[in-house]
Amino acid sequence: MAILEVQNLKKHFDSTEVLRGIDFSLERGEVLSIIGSSGSGKTTLLRCLNFLETPSEGRIIVDGETLFDAADPATQQEADIRRKRLRFGLVFQSFNLFPQYTARENVMLAMQLLAREREDYRKNRQAISAQIGETADRLLDEVGLSDKRGLYPHQLSGGQQQRVAIARALALNPDILCFDEPTSALDPEISGEVLNAIRRLADSRHMTMVIVTHEMGFAREVSSRVIFMGDGRILEEGPPEQLFSAPKTERLRSFLSAVLQA
């Protein structure tokens, strides 16, 4: 069974159609890269998956559970949205770290907030807090930042901040980890450290990932499958070697030519 199924997903803002019927599925452990020109609907799709936007039509199913069905109001209760968001981890373009917290505290924060809802939190507060701290340390070590855990965001490079954001997204153990152009805010010389961190997650954890990216070499190397979007639709999809070596449409050929020559 697919870990993620997206069925006829549509999104419009007033009269502007941004997503025009997106269909795809993702198996557990697959890495899906989404490529396409600016305005093609890539980020809106990611925001719909993470319930930061409400789709106008369609269904989102994770591990057999229908998280969203535009035709079923019972799946759109605001009280359930946070629980549904926990199925996805999202790494933003611009890091979105809290400047008043250290790297370690940024990673711990969501775990701490969730722990406070446990019935046994007051009774076992000390043990739970220690466990959260150990998890944060392990995740920072996993992204190569164990020596930076006490630093604040302004003391970290852009690449280091993005790796803290990756650790934070992993903290709640999501089913699917999503990245929205994770290197677009970084200088080219330091974007490699973030891409390497994502690559290690794909190799060591076999994380299920959806990555919106403009890094064609990275998408070709890391992805199990690639989707090419244009005008709010999926125009081509398949294994990376197929899309990059033998594109079927003139639209994709022109896109790759423009991107690879830039």
mmCIF file of C-alpha atoms in Angstrom:
data_model
loop_
_atom_site.group_PDB
_atom_site.id
_atom_site.type_symbol
_atom_site.label_atom_id
_atom_site.label_comp_id
_atom_site.label_asym_id
_atom_site.label_seq_id
_atom_site.Cartn_x
_atom_site.Cartn_y
_atom_site.Cartn_z
ATOM 1 C CA MET A 1 0.000 0.000 0.000
ATOM 2 C CA ALA A 2 1.222 3.479 -0.851
ATOM 3 C CA ILE A 3 2.212 5.675 2.096
ATOM 4 C CA LEU A 4 0.811 8.736 0.270
ATOM 5 C CA GLU A 5 -1.984 9.036 -2.281
ATOM 6 C CA VAL A 6 -2.967 12.356 -3.815
ATOM 7 C CA GLN A 7 -6.160 12.236 -5.860
ATOM 8 C CA ASN A 8 -7.422 14.987 -8.178
ATOM 9 C CA LEU A 9 -6.044 17.731 -5.942
ATOM 10 C CA LYS A 10 -7.106 21.214 -7.007
ATOM 11 C CA LYS A 11 -6.514 24.624 -5.500
ATOM 12 C CA HIS A 12 -7.758 28.002 -6.593
ATOM 13 C CA PHE A 13 -7.415 31.456 -5.101
ATOM 14 C CA ASP A 14 -10.561 33.335 -6.142
ATOM 15 C CA SER A 15 -10.597 32.864 -9.928
ATOM 16 C CA THR A 16 -6.944 31.821 -10.220
ATOM 17 C CA GLU A 17 -6.415 28.080 -10.628
ATOM 18 C CA VAL A 18 -3.065 27.096 -9.129
ATOM 19 C CA LEU A 19 -3.492 23.316 -8.996
ATOM 20 C CA ARG A 20 -5.624 21.764 -11.731
ATOM 21 C CA GLY A 21 -5.985 18.124 -10.756
ATOM 22 C CA ILE A 22 -2.858 16.518 -9.271
ATOM 23 C CA ASP A 23 -2.687 12.732 -8.996
ATOM 24 C CA PHE A 24 0.249 10.708 -7.713
ATOM 25 C CA SER A 25 1.160 8.104 -5.104
ATOM 26 C CA LEU A 26 4.321 7.487 -3.129
ATOM 27 C CA GLU A 27 5.630 4.253 -1.665
ATOM 28 C CA ARG A 28 7.277 4.127 1.747
ATOM 29 C CA GLY A 29 10.970 4.997 1.458
ATOM 30 C CA GLU A 30 10.654 6.690 -1.939
ATOM 31 C CA VAL A 31 12.168 10.107 -2.626
ATOM 32 C CA LEU A 32 10.026 12.211 -4.948
ATOM 33 C CA SER A 33 11.476 15.381 -6.450
ATOM 34 C CA ILE A 34 9.132 17.984 -7.906
ATOM 35 C CA ILE A 35 10.612 20.298 -10.519
ATOM 36 C CA GLY A 36 9.204 23.023 -12.715
ATOM 37 C CA SER A 37 9.298 26.721 -13.448
ATOM 38 C CA SER A 38 8.286 29.378 -10.950
ATOM 39 C CA GLY A 39 4.509 29.592 -10.787
ATOM 40 C CA SER A 40 3.940 25.982 -11.805
ATOM 41 C CA GLY A 41 2.215 25.125 -8.508
ATOM 42 C CA LYS A 42 5.017 23.209 -6.765
ATOM 43 C CA THR A 43 5.011 25.109 -3.465
ATOM 44 C CA THR A 44 1.213 25.290 -3.343
ATOM 45 C CA LEU A 45 1.085 21.514 -3.699
ATOM 46 C CA LEU A 46 3.519 21.128 -0.808
ATOM 47 C CA ARG A 47 1.531 23.573 1.341
ATOM 48 C CA CYS A 48 -1.674 21.635 0.641
ATOM 49 C CA LEU A 49 0.006 18.390 1.708
ATOM 50 C CA ASN A 50 1.036 20.043 4.981
ATOM 51 C CA PHE A 51 -2.406 21.631 5.558
ATOM 52 C CA LEU A 52 -0.990 25.136 5.345
ATOM 53 C CA GLU A 53 -3.458 25.617 2.484
ATOM 54 C CA THR A 54 -6.845 23.959 2.132
ATOM 55 C CA PRO A 55 -7.342 22.235 -1.231
ATOM 56 C CA SER A 56 -10.426 23.265 -3.189
ATOM 57 C CA GLU A 57 -11.030 19.710 -4.423
ATOM 58 C CA GLY A 58 -9.500 16.273 -4.096
ATOM 59 C CA ARG A 59 -8.266 13.816 -1.483
ATOM 60 C CA ILE A 60 -5.069 13.255 0.528
ATOM 61 C CA ILE A 61 -4.565 9.764 1.966
ATOM 62 C CA VAL A 62 -1.652 8.765 4.219
ATOM 63 C CA ASP A 63 -1.037 5.122 5.099
ATOM 64 C CA GLY A 64 -4.631 4.255 4.297
ATOM 65 C CA GLU A 65 -6.189 7.095 6.338
ATOM 66 C CA THR A 66 -8.076 9.781 4.439
ATOM 67 C CA LEU A 67 -6.664 12.962 5.957
ATOM 68 C CA PHE A 68 -8.541 15.270 3.613
ATOM 69 C CA ASP A 69 -11.515 14.903 1.302
ATOM 70 C CA ALA A 70 -12.962 18.118 -0.081
ATOM 71 C CA ALA A 71 -16.320 16.346 -0.409
ATOM 72 C CA ASP A 72 -16.364 15.248 3.251
ATOM 73 C CA PRO A 73 -16.586 18.065 5.856
ATOM 74 C CA ALA A 74 -15.740 15.553 8.600
ATOM 75 C CA THR A 75 -12.141 15.478 7.310
ATOM 76 C CA GLN A 76 -11.830 19.262 7.535
ATOM 77 C CA GLN A 77 -12.319 19.832 11.261
ATOM 78 C CA GLU A 78 -9.905 22.482 12.535
ATOM 79 C CA ALA A 79 -9.379 20.492 15.722
ATOM 80 C CA ASP A 80 -7.865 17.630 13.708
ATOM 81 C CA ILE A 81 -5.573 19.723 11.525
ATOM 82 C CA ARG A 82 -2.621 19.738 13.936
ATOM 83 C CA ARG A 83 -2.763 15.959 14.325
ATOM 84 C CA LYS A 84 -2.784 15.576 10.555
ATOM 85 C CA ARG A 85 0.160 17.939 10.179
ATOM 86 C CA LEU A 86 2.197 15.613 12.401
ATOM 87 C CA ARG A 87 2.151 13.058 9.580
ATOM 88 C CA PHE A 88 4.317 15.465 7.576
ATOM 89 C CA GLY A 89 7.516 17.298 8.431
ATOM 90 C CA LEU A 90 8.228 20.477 6.482
ATOM 91 C CA VAL A 91 11.528 22.243 5.907
ATOM 92 C CA PHE A 92 10.975 25.775 4.584
ATOM 93 C CA GLN A 93 13.115 27.819 2.227
ATOM 94 C CA SER A 94 13.959 30.400 4.868
ATOM 95 C CA PHE A 95 14.673 28.136 7.884
ATOM 96 C CA ASN A 96 12.041 29.772 10.179
ATOM 97 C CA LEU A 97 14.044 29.111 13.335
ATOM 98 C CA PHE A 98 13.129 30.926 16.543
ATOM 99 C CA PRO A 99 15.944 33.467 17.082
ATOM 100 C CA GLN A 100 15.596 33.475 20.887
ATOM 101 C CA TYR A 101 16.292 29.736 21.166
ATOM 102 C CA THR A 102 19.504 27.779 20.678
ATOM 103 C CA ALA A 103 19.811 25.133 17.985
ATOM 104 C CA ARG A 104 19.057 22.443 20.564
ATOM 105 C CA GLU A 105 16.067 24.354 21.951
ATOM 106 C CA ASN A 106 14.661 24.870 18.447
ATOM 107 C CA VAL A 107 14.735 21.111 17.883
ATOM 108 C CA MET A 108 13.249 20.375 21.323
ATOM 109 C CA LEU A 109 10.398 22.888 21.222
ATOM 110 C CA ALA A 110 7.745 20.926 19.285
ATOM 111 C CA MET A 111 8.510 17.773 21.265
ATOM 112 C CA GLN A 112 8.101 19.698 24.520
ATOM 113 C CA LEU A 113 4.773 21.212 23.482
ATOM 114 C CA LEU A 114 3.442 17.808 22.453
ATOM 115 C CA ALA A 115 4.717 16.153 25.636
ATOM 116 C CA ARG A 116 2.755 18.582 27.811
ATOM 117 C CA GLU A 117 -0.445 17.050 26.484
ATOM 118 C CA ARG A 118 0.474 13.611 27.849
ATOM 119 C CA GLU A 119 -1.471 12.460 30.876
ATOM 120 C CA ASP A 120 1.713 11.424 32.657
ATOM 121 C CA TYR A 121 3.644 14.617 31.906
ATOM 122 C CA ARG A 122 3.519 16.151 35.393
ATOM 123 C CA LYS A 123 4.356 12.873 37.071
ATOM 124 C CA ASN A 124 7.259 12.059 34.740
ATOM 125 C CA ARG A 125 8.290 15.539 33.651
ATOM 126 C CA GLN A 126 11.973 15.145 34.453
ATOM 127 C CA ALA A 127 12.359 11.834 32.627
ATOM 128 C CA ILE A 128 10.363 13.030 29.634
ATOM 129 C CA SER A 129 12.440 16.231 29.390
ATOM 130 C CA ALA A 130 15.659 14.228 29.549
ATOM 131 C CA GLN A 131 14.427 11.964 26.763
ATOM 132 C CA ILE A 132 13.517 14.973 24.619
ATOM 133 C CA GLY A 133 16.992 16.427 25.159
ATOM 134 C CA GLU A 134 18.607 13.132 24.153
ATOM 135 C CA THR A 135 16.489 12.994 20.995
ATOM 136 C CA ALA A 136 17.465 16.572 20.071
ATOM 137 C CA ASP A 137 21.161 15.774 20.600
ATOM 138 C CA ARG A 138 20.891 12.660 18.442
ATOM 139 C CA LEU A 139 19.166 14.537 15.624
ATOM 140 C CA LEU A 140 21.688 17.374 15.667
ATOM 141 C CA ASP A 141 24.463 14.805 15.519
ATOM 142 C CA GLU A 142 22.704 13.170 12.577
ATOM 143 C CA VAL A 143 22.842 16.426 10.598
ATOM 144 C CA GLY A 144 26.437 17.099 11.657
ATOM 145 C CA LEU A 145 25.794 19.842 14.215
ATOM 146 C CA SER A 146 26.497 18.247 17.580
ATOM 147 C CA ASP A 147 29.131 20.927 18.266
ATOM 148 C CA LYS A 148 26.686 23.770 17.472
ATOM 149 C CA ARG A 149 23.784 22.802 19.703
ATOM 150 C CA GLY A 150 24.298 25.678 22.162
ATOM 151 C CA LEU A 151 24.505 28.382 19.488
ATOM 152 C CA TYR A 152 21.720 30.732 18.478
ATOM 153 C CA PRO A 153 20.531 31.042 14.852
ATOM 154 C CA HIS A 154 22.409 34.323 14.282
ATOM 155 C CA GLN A 155 25.634 32.503 15.220
ATOM 156 C CA LEU A 156 25.094 29.853 12.545
ATOM 157 C CA SER A 157 25.671 29.960 8.808
ATOM 158 C CA GLY A 158 22.687 29.626 6.488
ATOM 159 C CA GLY A 159 23.558 26.021 5.775
ATOM 160 C CA GLN A 160 23.811 25.240 9.474
ATOM 161 C CA GLN A 161 20.469 26.919 10.159
ATOM 162 C CA GLN A 162 18.836 24.821 7.463
ATOM 163 C CA ARG A 163 20.290 21.652 8.959
ATOM 164 C CA VAL A 164 18.838 22.642 12.344
ATOM 165 C CA ALA A 165 15.497 23.048 10.549
ATOM 166 C CA ILE A 166 15.871 19.530 9.138
ATOM 167 C CA ALA A 167 16.561 18.140 12.620
ATOM 168 C CA ARG A 168 13.514 20.003 13.929
ATOM 169 C CA ALA A 169 11.324 18.534 11.186
ATOM 170 C CA LEU A 170 12.529 15.040 12.103
ATOM 171 C CA ALA A 171 11.862 15.523 15.814
ATOM 172 C CA LEU A 172 8.234 14.394 15.698
ATOM 173 C CA ASN A 173 9.051 11.367 13.541
ATOM 174 C CA PRO A 174 6.846 12.255 10.548
ATOM 175 C CA ASP A 175 5.723 9.697 7.988
ATOM 176 C CA ILE A 176 6.772 11.977 5.142
ATOM 177 C CA LEU A 177 9.435 14.679 5.144
ATOM 178 C CA CYS A 178 8.836 17.607 2.777
ATOM 179 C CA PHE A 179 11.338 20.192 1.567
ATOM 180 C CA ASP A 180 10.419 23.442 -0.166
ATOM 181 C CA GLU A 181 13.453 24.571 -2.175
ATOM 182 C CA PRO A 182 15.767 23.825 0.782
ATOM 183 C CA THR A 183 18.813 25.524 -0.771
ATOM 184 C CA SER A 184 17.213 28.509 -2.524
ATOM 185 C CA ALA A 185 18.154 30.916 0.285
ATOM 186 C CA LEU A 186 21.757 29.700 0.414
ATOM 187 C CA ASP A 187 24.901 30.650 -1.412
ATOM 188 C CA PRO A 188 25.925 27.956 -3.911
ATOM 189 C CA GLU A 189 29.127 27.147 -2.022
ATOM 190 C CA ILE A 190 27.262 26.162 1.161
ATOM 191 C CA SER A 191 24.128 24.587 -0.341
ATOM 192 C CA GLY A 192 26.083 21.353 -0.760
ATOM 193 C CA GLU A 193 26.154 20.712 2.996
ATOM 194 C CA VAL A 194 22.343 20.798 3.132
ATOM 195 C CA LEU A 195 22.012 18.556 0.090
ATOM 196 C CA ASN A 196 24.474 16.114 1.671
ATOM 197 C CA ALA A 197 22.383 16.042 4.859
ATOM 198 C CA ILE A 198 19.256 15.207 2.839
ATOM 199 C CA ARG A 199 21.194 12.580 0.890
ATOM 200 C CA ARG A 200 22.319 10.927 4.126
ATOM 201 C CA LEU A 201 18.725 10.778 5.359
ATOM 202 C CA ALA A 202 17.660 9.099 2.142
ATOM 203 C CA ASP A 203 20.487 6.573 2.398
ATOM 204 C CA SER A 204 20.558 5.818 6.132
ATOM 205 C CA ARG A 205 16.947 6.311 7.238
ATOM 206 C CA HIS A 206 15.207 5.467 3.961
ATOM 207 C CA MET A 207 12.947 8.424 4.716
ATOM 208 C CA THR A 208 9.929 8.989 2.519
ATOM 209 C CA MET A 209 10.487 12.469 1.081
ATOM 210 C CA VAL A 210 8.866 15.011 -1.201
ATOM 211 C CA ILE A 211 11.394 17.607 -2.363
ATOM 212 C CA VAL A 212 10.580 20.721 -4.356
ATOM 213 C CA THR A 213 13.951 21.650 -5.808
ATOM 214 C CA HIS A 214 15.749 23.597 -8.499
ATOM 215 C CA GLU A 215 18.889 21.448 -8.051
ATOM 216 C CA MET A 216 18.655 19.193 -11.089
ATOM 217 C CA GLY A 217 21.837 17.234 -10.360
ATOM 218 C CA PHE A 218 20.642 16.509 -6.845
ATOM 219 C CA ALA A 219 17.166 15.482 -8.054
ATOM 220 C CA ARG A 220 18.701 13.139 -10.594
ATOM 221 C CA GLU A 221 21.035 11.538 -8.065
ATOM 222 C CA VAL A 222 18.789 11.172 -5.011
ATOM 223 C CA SER A 223 15.251 10.718 -6.345
ATOM 224 C CA SER A 224 13.362 7.503 -6.849
ATOM 225 C CA ARG A 225 10.954 9.429 -9.063
ATOM 226 C CA VAL A 226 10.623 12.942 -10.468
ATOM 227 C CA ILE A 227 7.523 14.967 -11.268
ATOM 228 C CA PHE A 228 7.673 17.871 -13.709
ATOM 229 C CA MET A 229 4.917 20.432 -13.152
ATOM 230 C CA GLY A 230 3.644 23.226 -15.334
ATOM 231 C CA ASP A 231 0.506 25.378 -15.185
ATOM 232 C CA GLY A 232 -0.717 23.540 -12.103
ATOM 233 C CA ARG A 233 -0.553 20.113 -13.712
ATOM 234 C CA ILE A 234 1.833 17.169 -13.797
ATOM 235 C CA LEU A 235 3.234 17.244 -17.321
ATOM 236 C CA GLU A 236 5.690 14.353 -16.960
ATOM 237 C CA GLU A 237 6.707 11.896 -14.260
ATOM 238 C CA GLY A 238 8.968 8.881 -14.020
ATOM 239 C CA PRO A 239 12.406 7.678 -12.922
ATOM 240 C CA PRO A 240 15.046 10.437 -12.954
ATOM 241 C CA GLU A 241 17.083 8.834 -15.731
ATOM 242 C CA GLN A 242 14.023 8.793 -17.973
ATOM 243 C CA LEU A 243 13.048 12.413 -17.364
ATOM 244 C CA PHE A 244 16.535 13.877 -17.541
ATOM 245 C CA SER A 245 17.937 11.729 -20.351
ATOM 246 C CA ALA A 246 14.886 11.281 -22.545
ATOM 247 C CA PRO A 247 12.182 13.882 -21.824
ATOM 248 C CA LYS A 248 9.001 13.177 -23.742
ATOM 249 C CA THR A 249 7.638 16.702 -24.034
ATOM 250 C CA GLU A 250 9.055 19.848 -25.575
ATOM 251 C CA ARG A 251 8.070 21.688 -22.406
ATOM 252 C CA LEU A 252 10.400 19.579 -20.262
ATOM 253 C CA ARG A 253 13.186 19.678 -22.864
ATOM 254 C CA SER A 254 13.024 23.476 -22.900
ATOM 255 C CA PHE A 255 12.938 23.666 -19.088
ATOM 256 C CA LEU A 256 15.966 21.410 -18.654
ATOM 257 C CA SER A 257 17.874 23.253 -21.357
ATOM 258 C CA ALA A 258 17.238 26.602 -19.668
ATOM 259 C CA VAL A 259 18.036 25.352 -16.144
ATOM 260 C CA LEU A 260 21.156 23.394 -17.018
ATOM 261 C CA GLN A 261 22.613 26.242 -19.041
ATOM 262 C CA ALA A 262 21.950 28.849 -16.347
#
